[in-house]
Amino acid sequence: MVIVAAGLSPAWQQILVFDEFVSGEVNRAREAYWCGSGKVLNAGLAISQLGADCCTLSPLGGAAREAIAAEFRSLGAPLRTIACREGTRVCTTILDQATSTTTELVENARPLSADEVAAYTAAFAEEAAQAKIVVLTGSLPAGVASSFYRELLDRTPGQAVLDVRGPELIAALTHRPLVVKPNREELGKTVGRELRGETDLVAAMRQLNDAGAQWVVVTAGKDAVLVTSIERAYRLIPPRVETVVNPIGCGDALAAGTAVAIERGADVIDAVRYGMAAAADRLRVVLPSRLDSTNVDQIARRIAAIEL
């Protein structure tokens, strides 16, 4: 496989669409969907939807395991699973059409046994040995050491894109990953302070560059994306999106698109453009990671990059 998407926090996702949602009342959904989600599944499926050769590696348990595997098969997306005794967590997205708001009800990733973590690590080593790029993404379940992603990078001969935060990100920086992609809030928590403006934000990004990250990409919802290396800094302007159906998973699409473009030979700035286009395209549909690669190509051409 050219790209491997790896992480320990998949979800079995319920998406409920309401004409109007009122807290504290009985609300009847107009539409209901179930799908695999969580950062690792979102990223892996998005990479496949963009036409890249990708294997998604995820722990899965309970009834959701076969349902998610069937979903990936139906979409032609390779999936390798590690069977878990605990059922995969269930998360719920509430889409309120009246206010155009999205509410996310998130269950923490369920714990993994030491044997399950060891089996996952061994499977990752097999897949990563053949990969040009690995995408490591998502929070770690309780009990998994913050050094976990660093240990996976010990087994990674290719380049790495990291969509992680906090101690697990700091621990992984010794491997000099090509790209790390926290959002603004995650970056603040990682460096241990509130980030009050662009200057402060760039300074925090440069801390990660100094610690080993070759490029740092920081998102802030619909606002500009900032990108830094040791020597350079850029502001990328997202495209205007008229209709937002479901914003959940946009960051995962950005990480996926960035990895795909790097694998195809793009420099990092052009790769982030492509990732931003994938995130914008993701907004148009209810289900996460259903991307139109032709539309992504067109959007990417319209994204401006300004060197700071």
Coordinates of C-alpha atoms in Angstrom, one line a residue:
M1 CA 0.0 0.0 0.0
V2 CA 1.2 3.5 -0.8
I3 CA -0.5 5.2 2.2
V4 CA -1.5 3.7 5.6
A5 CA -4.0 5.5 7.8
A6 CA -3.6 4.4 11.4
G7 CA -5.2 5.3 14.7
L8 CA -7.0 3.8 17.8
S9 CA -10.2 5.8 18.0
P10 CA -12.7 4.7 15.4
A11 CA -16.4 5.2 16.0
W12 CA -19.8 3.8 14.8
Q13 CA -21.5 7.1 14.0
Q14 CA -25.2 8.0 14.1
I15 CA -26.1 11.1 12.2
L16 CA -29.6 12.6 12.9
V17 CA -31.0 15.4 10.8
F18 CA -33.8 17.6 12.4
D19 CA -35.8 20.3 10.8
E20 CA -35.5 22.0 14.2
F21 CA -33.8 20.6 17.3
V22 CA -35.0 21.9 20.8
S23 CA -32.9 20.9 23.8
G24 CA -34.9 19.4 26.6
E25 CA -37.8 18.4 24.3
V26 CA -38.8 15.3 22.4
N27 CA -37.3 15.7 18.9
R28 CA -38.1 13.5 15.9
A29 CA -35.4 13.2 13.3
R30 CA -36.3 13.8 9.6
E31 CA -33.4 11.5 8.5
A32 CA -31.1 9.1 10.2
Y33 CA -27.8 7.5 9.0
W34 CA -25.2 5.1 10.4
C35 CA -21.6 4.9 9.2
G36 CA -18.1 4.3 10.3
S37 CA -16.3 7.4 11.5
G38 CA -13.7 8.6 14.0
K39 CA -10.5 10.2 12.7
V40 CA -8.8 7.0 11.5
L41 CA -11.8 5.7 9.5
N42 CA -12.6 9.2 8.1
A43 CA -9.0 9.8 7.0
G44 CA -8.5 6.3 5.5
L45 CA -11.8 6.4 3.6
A46 CA -11.1 10.0 2.3
I47 CA -7.7 8.9 1.0
S48 CA -9.3 6.0 -0.9
Q49 CA -12.1 8.3 -2.2
L50 CA -9.4 10.6 -3.6
G51 CA -8.0 7.7 -5.7
A52 CA -4.9 6.8 -3.7
D53 CA -3.8 3.3 -2.8
C54 CA -4.5 3.1 1.0
C55 CA -4.9 0.7 3.8
T56 CA -6.8 1.8 6.9
L57 CA -5.8 0.0 10.0
S58 CA -8.2 0.2 13.0
P59 CA -9.2 -1.7 16.1
L60 CA -12.9 -2.7 15.9
G61 CA -15.2 -4.6 18.2
G62 CA -18.8 -5.7 18.7
A63 CA -21.5 -5.5 16.1
A64 CA -20.0 -2.4 14.5
R65 CA -17.0 -4.3 13.3
E66 CA -18.7 -6.1 10.5
A67 CA -21.0 -3.2 9.7
I68 CA -17.9 -0.9 9.2
A69 CA -16.0 -3.6 7.3
A70 CA -19.0 -4.0 4.9
E71 CA -19.2 -0.2 4.4
F72 CA -15.5 -0.1 3.4
R73 CA -16.0 -3.1 1.1
S74 CA -19.0 -1.4 -0.6
L75 CA -16.8 1.7 -1.3
G76 CA -13.8 -0.3 -2.5
A77 CA -11.6 0.9 0.4
P78 CA -9.1 -1.6 1.9
L79 CA -9.6 -2.0 5.7
R80 CA -7.5 -4.1 8.1
T81 CA -9.0 -4.6 11.5
I82 CA -7.8 -5.8 14.9
A83 CA -10.6 -7.6 16.8
C84 CA -11.3 -6.1 20.2
R85 CA -13.2 -7.5 23.2
E86 CA -14.7 -4.1 23.8
G87 CA -17.3 -2.8 21.4
T88 CA -16.4 0.1 19.2
R89 CA -17.7 3.4 20.7
V90 CA -20.9 5.1 19.4
C91 CA -21.0 8.8 18.6
T92 CA -23.9 10.9 17.5
T93 CA -24.1 14.0 15.3
I94 CA -27.2 16.2 15.5
L95 CA -27.7 18.4 12.5
D96 CA -30.2 21.2 13.1
Q97 CA -31.5 22.6 9.8
A98 CA -33.3 25.5 11.4
T99 CA -30.2 27.0 12.9
S100 CA -27.6 25.4 10.7
T101 CA -25.8 24.1 13.8
T102 CA -24.0 20.8 14.4
T103 CA -23.9 19.2 17.8
E104 CA -21.6 16.3 18.4
L105 CA -22.1 13.7 21.2
V106 CA -18.8 11.9 21.6
E107 CA -18.0 8.8 23.6
N108 CA -14.4 8.4 24.5
A109 CA -12.5 5.6 22.8
R110 CA -12.9 2.4 24.7
P111 CA -9.9 0.8 26.3
L112 CA -7.7 -1.8 24.6
S113 CA -5.9 -4.6 26.3
A114 CA -2.1 -4.9 26.1
D115 CA -2.5 -7.9 23.7
E116 CA -4.7 -5.8 21.4
V117 CA -2.2 -2.9 21.4
A118 CA 0.6 -5.4 20.6
A119 CA -1.4 -7.0 17.8
Y120 CA -2.1 -3.6 16.4
T121 CA 1.6 -2.5 16.5
A122 CA 2.6 -5.7 14.7
A123 CA 0.0 -5.2 12.0
F124 CA 1.1 -1.6 11.6
A125 CA 4.7 -2.7 11.1
E126 CA 3.7 -5.0 8.3
E127 CA 1.6 -2.4 6.5
A128 CA 4.0 0.5 7.1
A129 CA 7.0 -1.5 5.6
Q130 CA 5.3 -1.1 2.2
A131 CA 4.1 2.5 2.6
K132 CA 5.5 5.8 1.2
I133 CA 3.4 7.8 3.7
V134 CA 1.6 7.0 7.0
V135 CA -1.2 9.1 8.4
L136 CA -1.3 8.8 12.2
T137 CA -4.5 10.3 13.6
G138 CA -6.7 10.5 16.6
S139 CA -6.6 10.5 20.4
L140 CA -5.4 7.5 22.3
P141 CA -7.7 5.3 24.5
A142 CA -7.1 5.4 28.3
G143 CA -4.2 3.2 29.3
V144 CA -2.3 3.5 26.0
A145 CA 1.1 5.2 26.5
S146 CA 1.6 8.7 25.1
S147 CA 4.7 7.3 23.4
F148 CA 2.5 5.0 21.2
Y149 CA 2.7 7.1 18.0
R150 CA 6.5 7.5 18.5
E151 CA 6.7 3.7 18.7
L152 CA 4.8 3.4 15.5
L153 CA 7.2 5.8 13.8
D154 CA 10.0 3.6 15.0
R155 CA 8.5 1.1 12.5
T156 CA 7.9 3.6 9.7
P157 CA 10.4 3.8 6.8
G158 CA 8.3 6.4 4.9
Q159 CA 7.1 9.9 5.6
A160 CA 4.6 10.8 8.2
V161 CA 1.6 13.1 8.5
L162 CA 0.4 13.4 12.1
D163 CA -3.1 14.6 13.1
V164 CA -2.5 14.3 16.9
R165 CA -2.1 16.6 19.9
G166 CA -0.7 16.9 23.3
P167 CA 1.9 14.6 24.9
E168 CA 1.6 12.0 22.1
L169 CA 2.4 14.7 19.5
I170 CA 5.4 16.0 21.5
A171 CA 6.7 12.5 22.0
A172 CA 6.6 11.8 18.2
L173 CA 8.5 14.9 17.2
T174 CA 11.8 13.3 17.7
H175 CA 11.2 11.4 14.4
R176 CA 10.9 14.7 12.5
P177 CA 7.5 14.0 10.9
L178 CA 7.0 15.7 7.6
V179 CA 3.6 17.4 8.6
V180 CA 1.8 17.8 11.9
K181 CA -1.7 19.1 11.8
P182 CA -3.3 20.2 15.1
N183 CA -6.2 22.7 15.1
R184 CA -5.7 26.0 16.9
E185 CA -7.3 24.7 20.2
E186 CA -5.2 21.5 20.1
L187 CA -2.0 23.5 19.5
G188 CA -2.7 25.7 22.5
K189 CA -3.2 22.7 24.7
T190 CA -0.1 21.1 23.3
V191 CA 2.2 24.1 24.1
G192 CA 0.3 24.8 27.3
R193 CA -1.0 28.3 26.8
E194 CA -3.8 30.3 25.2
L195 CA -3.0 31.6 21.8
R196 CA -4.2 35.1 21.4
G197 CA -3.4 36.2 17.8
E198 CA -1.6 35.3 14.6
T199 CA 1.8 36.3 16.0
D200 CA 1.4 34.1 19.1
L201 CA 0.0 31.3 16.9
V202 CA 3.0 31.3 14.6
A203 CA 5.4 31.4 17.6
A204 CA 3.7 28.3 19.0
M205 CA 3.9 26.6 15.6
R206 CA 7.6 27.4 15.5
Q207 CA 8.0 25.6 18.8
L208 CA 6.9 22.4 17.1
N209 CA 9.2 23.1 14.2
D210 CA 12.1 23.6 16.6
A211 CA 11.2 20.3 18.4
G212 CA 11.3 18.3 15.1
A213 CA 8.2 18.9 12.9
Q214 CA 9.3 19.8 9.4
W215 CA 6.0 21.5 8.6
V216 CA 3.2 22.5 11.0
V217 CA -0.3 23.1 9.6
V218 CA -2.9 24.7 11.9
T219 CA -6.6 25.0 11.1
A220 CA -9.3 27.2 12.7
G221 CA -12.6 26.2 11.2
K222 CA -13.5 28.4 8.3
D223 CA -10.7 30.8 9.0
A224 CA -7.3 30.9 7.3
V225 CA -4.9 27.9 7.6
L226 CA -1.4 28.7 8.8
V227 CA 1.6 26.7 7.7
T228 CA 5.2 27.0 9.0
S229 CA 8.6 25.4 8.6
I230 CA 11.7 26.5 10.4
E231 CA 12.4 29.2 7.8
R232 CA 9.0 30.0 6.2
A233 CA 5.4 30.8 7.1
Y234 CA 2.3 31.0 5.0
R235 CA -1.4 31.9 5.3
L236 CA -3.7 29.9 3.1
I237 CA -7.2 31.3 2.4
P238 CA -10.0 28.7 2.4
P239 CA -12.6 28.8 -0.4
R240 CA -16.0 30.3 0.3
V241 CA -18.6 27.5 0.8
E242 CA -22.2 28.6 0.3
T243 CA -24.0 25.5 1.7
V244 CA -22.6 23.5 4.7
V245 CA -24.4 20.2 5.2
N246 CA -22.2 18.5 7.8
P247 CA -18.8 19.9 8.9
I248 CA -17.7 16.8 11.0
G249 CA -14.6 15.2 9.6
C250 CA -13.3 18.2 7.6
G251 CA -10.0 18.1 9.5
D252 CA -9.7 14.5 8.6
A253 CA -10.3 15.2 5.0
L254 CA -7.6 17.9 5.1
A255 CA -5.0 15.5 6.5
A256 CA -6.1 12.9 3.9
G257 CA -5.8 15.2 1.0
T258 CA -2.5 16.6 2.2
A259 CA -1.1 13.0 2.3
V260 CA -2.4 12.1 -1.1
A261 CA -0.9 15.2 -2.7
I262 CA 2.5 14.6 -1.1
E263 CA 2.4 11.0 -2.3
R264 CA 1.8 12.3 -5.8
G265 CA 4.8 14.6 -5.7
A266 CA 3.4 18.0 -4.6
D267 CA 5.3 20.3 -2.3
V268 CA 3.9 20.8 1.1
I269 CA 2.1 24.1 0.4
D270 CA 0.4 22.7 -2.7
A271 CA -0.4 19.6 -0.7
V272 CA -2.1 21.6 2.0
R273 CA -4.1 23.5 -0.7
Y274 CA -5.3 20.1 -1.9
G275 CA -6.2 19.0 1.6
M276 CA -8.1 22.3 2.2
A277 CA -10.0 21.6 -1.0
A278 CA -10.9 18.1 0.2
A279 CA -12.2 19.6 3.5
A280 CA -14.3 22.1 1.5
D281 CA -15.7 19.3 -0.7
R282 CA -16.5 17.2 2.4
L283 CA -18.9 19.9 3.7
R284 CA -21.4 19.3 0.9
V285 CA -22.7 15.9 2.0
V286 CA -24.1 14.3 5.2
L287 CA -21.8 11.3 5.4
P288 CA -18.1 11.9 6.2
S289 CA -15.3 11.3 3.7
R290 CA -17.5 11.0 0.6
L291 CA -15.4 13.1 -1.7
D292 CA -15.6 14.0 -5.4
S293 CA -11.9 14.1 -6.6
T294 CA -12.8 16.2 -9.7
N295 CA -14.4 18.8 -7.5
V296 CA -11.4 18.7 -5.1
D297 CA -9.0 19.4 -8.0
Q298 CA -11.1 22.4 -9.1
I299 CA -11.3 23.9 -5.6
A300 CA -7.6 23.5 -5.0
R301 CA -6.7 25.8 -7.9
R302 CA -8.6 28.6 -6.3
I303 CA -6.8 28.6 -2.9
A304 CA -4.4 31.4 -2.4
A305 CA -1.2 31.1 -0.4
I306 CA 0.4 34.2 1.1
E307 CA 3.9 34.1 2.4
L308 CA 4.2 35.9 5.8

